[in-house]
PDB file of C-alpha atoms in Angstrom:
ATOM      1  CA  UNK A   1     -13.234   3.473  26.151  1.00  0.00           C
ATOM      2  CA  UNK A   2      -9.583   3.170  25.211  1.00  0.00           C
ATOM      3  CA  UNK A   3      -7.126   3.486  27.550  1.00  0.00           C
ATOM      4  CA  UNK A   4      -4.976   6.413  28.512  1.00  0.00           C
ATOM      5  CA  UNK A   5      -1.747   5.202  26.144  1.00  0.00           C
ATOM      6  CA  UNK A   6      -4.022   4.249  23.298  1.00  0.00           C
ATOM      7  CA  UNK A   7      -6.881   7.238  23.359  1.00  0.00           C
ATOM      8  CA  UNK A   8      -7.572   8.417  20.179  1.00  0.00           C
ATOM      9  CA  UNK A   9      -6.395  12.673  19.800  1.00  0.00           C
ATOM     10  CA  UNK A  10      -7.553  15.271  17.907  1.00  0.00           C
ATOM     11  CA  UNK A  11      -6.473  19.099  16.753  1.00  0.00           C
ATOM     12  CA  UNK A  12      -8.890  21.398  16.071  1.00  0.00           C
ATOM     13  CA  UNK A  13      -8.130  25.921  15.523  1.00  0.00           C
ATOM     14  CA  UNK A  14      -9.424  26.340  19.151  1.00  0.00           C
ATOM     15  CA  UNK A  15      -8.034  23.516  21.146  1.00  0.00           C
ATOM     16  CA  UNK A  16      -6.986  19.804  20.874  1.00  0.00           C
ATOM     17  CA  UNK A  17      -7.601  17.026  23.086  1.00  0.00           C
ATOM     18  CA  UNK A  18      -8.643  13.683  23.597  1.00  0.00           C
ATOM     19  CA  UNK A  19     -11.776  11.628  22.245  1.00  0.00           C
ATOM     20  CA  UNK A  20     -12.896  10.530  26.141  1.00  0.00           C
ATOM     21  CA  UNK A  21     -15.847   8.371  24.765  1.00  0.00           C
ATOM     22  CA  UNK A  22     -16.797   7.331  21.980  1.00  0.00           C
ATOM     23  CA  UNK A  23     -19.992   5.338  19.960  1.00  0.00           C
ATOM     24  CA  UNK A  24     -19.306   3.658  17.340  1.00  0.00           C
ATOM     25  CA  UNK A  25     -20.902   0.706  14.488  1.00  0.00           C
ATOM     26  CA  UNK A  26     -19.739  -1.151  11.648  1.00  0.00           C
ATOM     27  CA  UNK A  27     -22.356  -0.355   8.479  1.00  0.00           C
ATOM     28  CA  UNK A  28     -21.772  -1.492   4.856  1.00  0.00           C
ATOM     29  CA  UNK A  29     -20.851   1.608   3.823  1.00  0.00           C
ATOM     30  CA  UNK A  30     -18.682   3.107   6.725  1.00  0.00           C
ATOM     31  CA  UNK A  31     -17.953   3.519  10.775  1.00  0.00           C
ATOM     32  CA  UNK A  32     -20.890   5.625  11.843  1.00  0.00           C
ATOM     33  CA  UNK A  33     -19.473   7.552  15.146  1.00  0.00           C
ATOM     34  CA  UNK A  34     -20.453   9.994  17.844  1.00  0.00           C
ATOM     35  CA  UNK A  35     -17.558  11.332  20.276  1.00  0.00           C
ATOM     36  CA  UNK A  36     -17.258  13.195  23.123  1.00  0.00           C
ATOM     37  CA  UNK A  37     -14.081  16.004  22.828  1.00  0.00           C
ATOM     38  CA  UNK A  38     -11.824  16.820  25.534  1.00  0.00           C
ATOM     39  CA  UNK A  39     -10.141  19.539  25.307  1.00  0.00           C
ATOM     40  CA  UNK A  40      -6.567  19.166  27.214  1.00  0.00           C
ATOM     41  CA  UNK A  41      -4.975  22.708  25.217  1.00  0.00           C
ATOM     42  CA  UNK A  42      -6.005  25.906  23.635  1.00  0.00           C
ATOM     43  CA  UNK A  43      -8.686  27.959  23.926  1.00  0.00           C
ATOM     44  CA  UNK A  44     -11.238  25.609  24.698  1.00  0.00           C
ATOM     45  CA  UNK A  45      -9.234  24.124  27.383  1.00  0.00           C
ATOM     46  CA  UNK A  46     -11.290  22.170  30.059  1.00  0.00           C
ATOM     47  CA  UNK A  47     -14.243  21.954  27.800  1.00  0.00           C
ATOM     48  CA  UNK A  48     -16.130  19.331  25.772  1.00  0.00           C
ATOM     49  CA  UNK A  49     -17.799  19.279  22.278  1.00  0.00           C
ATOM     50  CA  UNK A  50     -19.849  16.492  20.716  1.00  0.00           C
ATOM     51  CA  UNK A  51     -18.480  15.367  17.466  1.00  0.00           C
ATOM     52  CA  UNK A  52     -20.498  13.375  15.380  1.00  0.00           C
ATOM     53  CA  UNK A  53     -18.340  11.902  12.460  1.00  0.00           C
ATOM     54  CA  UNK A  54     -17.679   8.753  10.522  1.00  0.00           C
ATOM     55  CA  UNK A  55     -14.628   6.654   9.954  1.00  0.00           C
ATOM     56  CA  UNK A  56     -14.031   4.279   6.990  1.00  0.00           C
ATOM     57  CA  UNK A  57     -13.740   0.592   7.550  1.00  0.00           C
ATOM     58  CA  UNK A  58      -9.654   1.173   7.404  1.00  0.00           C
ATOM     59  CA  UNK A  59     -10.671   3.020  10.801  1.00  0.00           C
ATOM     60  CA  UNK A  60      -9.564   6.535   8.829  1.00  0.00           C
ATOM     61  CA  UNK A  61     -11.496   9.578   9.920  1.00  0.00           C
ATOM     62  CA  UNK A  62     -13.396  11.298   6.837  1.00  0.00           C
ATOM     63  CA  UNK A  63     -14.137  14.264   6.237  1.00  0.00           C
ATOM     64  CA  UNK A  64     -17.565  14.040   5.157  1.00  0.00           C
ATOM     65  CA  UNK A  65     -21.132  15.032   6.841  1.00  0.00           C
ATOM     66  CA  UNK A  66     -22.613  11.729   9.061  1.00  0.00           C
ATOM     67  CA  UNK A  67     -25.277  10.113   7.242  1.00  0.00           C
ATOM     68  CA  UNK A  68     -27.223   7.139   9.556  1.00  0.00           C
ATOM     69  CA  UNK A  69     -29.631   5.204   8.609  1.00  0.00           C
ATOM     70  CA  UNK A  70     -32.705   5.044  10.246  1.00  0.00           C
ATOM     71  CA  UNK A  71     -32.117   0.870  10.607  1.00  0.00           C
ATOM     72  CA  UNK A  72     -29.022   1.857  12.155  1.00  0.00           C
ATOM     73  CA  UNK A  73     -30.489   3.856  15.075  1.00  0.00           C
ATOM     74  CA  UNK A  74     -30.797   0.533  17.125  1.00  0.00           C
ATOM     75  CA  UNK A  75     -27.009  -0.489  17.080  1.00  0.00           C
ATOM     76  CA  UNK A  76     -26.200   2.779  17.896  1.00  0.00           C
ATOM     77  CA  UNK A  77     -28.485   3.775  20.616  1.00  0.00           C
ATOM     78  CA  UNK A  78     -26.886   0.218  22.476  1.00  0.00           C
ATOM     79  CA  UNK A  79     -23.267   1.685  21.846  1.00  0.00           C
ATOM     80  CA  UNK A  80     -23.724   4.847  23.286  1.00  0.00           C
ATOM     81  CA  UNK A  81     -24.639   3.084  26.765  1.00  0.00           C
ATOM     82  CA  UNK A  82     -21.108   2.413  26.912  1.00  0.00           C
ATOM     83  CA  UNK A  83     -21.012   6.168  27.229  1.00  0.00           C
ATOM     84  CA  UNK A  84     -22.091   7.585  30.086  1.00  0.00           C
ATOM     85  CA  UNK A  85     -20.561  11.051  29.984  1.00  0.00           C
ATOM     86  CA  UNK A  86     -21.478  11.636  26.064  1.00  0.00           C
ATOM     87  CA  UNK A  87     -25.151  10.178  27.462  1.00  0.00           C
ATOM     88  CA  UNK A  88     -25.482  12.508  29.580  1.00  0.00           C
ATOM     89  CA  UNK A  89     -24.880  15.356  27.708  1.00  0.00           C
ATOM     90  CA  UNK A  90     -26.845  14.318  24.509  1.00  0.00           C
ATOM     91  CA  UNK A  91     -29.596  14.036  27.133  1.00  0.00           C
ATOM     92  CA  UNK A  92     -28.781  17.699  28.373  1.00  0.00           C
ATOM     93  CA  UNK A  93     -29.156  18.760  24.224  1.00  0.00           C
ATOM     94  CA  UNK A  94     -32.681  16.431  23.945  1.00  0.00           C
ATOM     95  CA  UNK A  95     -34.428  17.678  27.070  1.00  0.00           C
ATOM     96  CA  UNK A  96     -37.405  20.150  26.713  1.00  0.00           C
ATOM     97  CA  UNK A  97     -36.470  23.568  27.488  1.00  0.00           C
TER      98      UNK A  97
END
């Protein structure tokens, strides 16, 4: 996680924040990424959101639908253990109802 001067922000039409965690791997093809969103303003305020999102290998956010690779699963699963909050709440979304 990055630290408070050097977090990564984001703007959205109901809030912006702060990415508080964030997995991330290097592929051929692009920065495959899952992040969890703080919201520090607007109307989602003191909430989070999951964005999952990919990044070129400039480290510029696109635009595009996330596309993994089953091969890439691995590397991926072992970076989001360096994210306990986002864990946790993909765990919350995976549980049986």
């Amino acid at each position: 996680m990055a630290s408070e001067g050097t977090m990564k922000t984001f703007s959205l039409h109901w809030g912006s924040g702060v990415v508080e965690e964030e997995a991330q791997i290097e592929t051929p093809y692009h920065r495959p990424t899952i992040q969890l969103l703080k919201f520090t303003d607007g109307k989602a305020k003191g909430s989070y959101e999951i964005r999952f999102c990919t990044y070129d290998h400039r480290g510029r956010f696109q635009r595009m639908p996330l596309i993994i690779d089953e091969r890439d699963l691995a590397p991926l699963r072992a970076a989001l253990k360096r994210t306990p909050k986002l864990r946790k709440l993909l765990a919350r979304w995976l549980a049986k109802s």
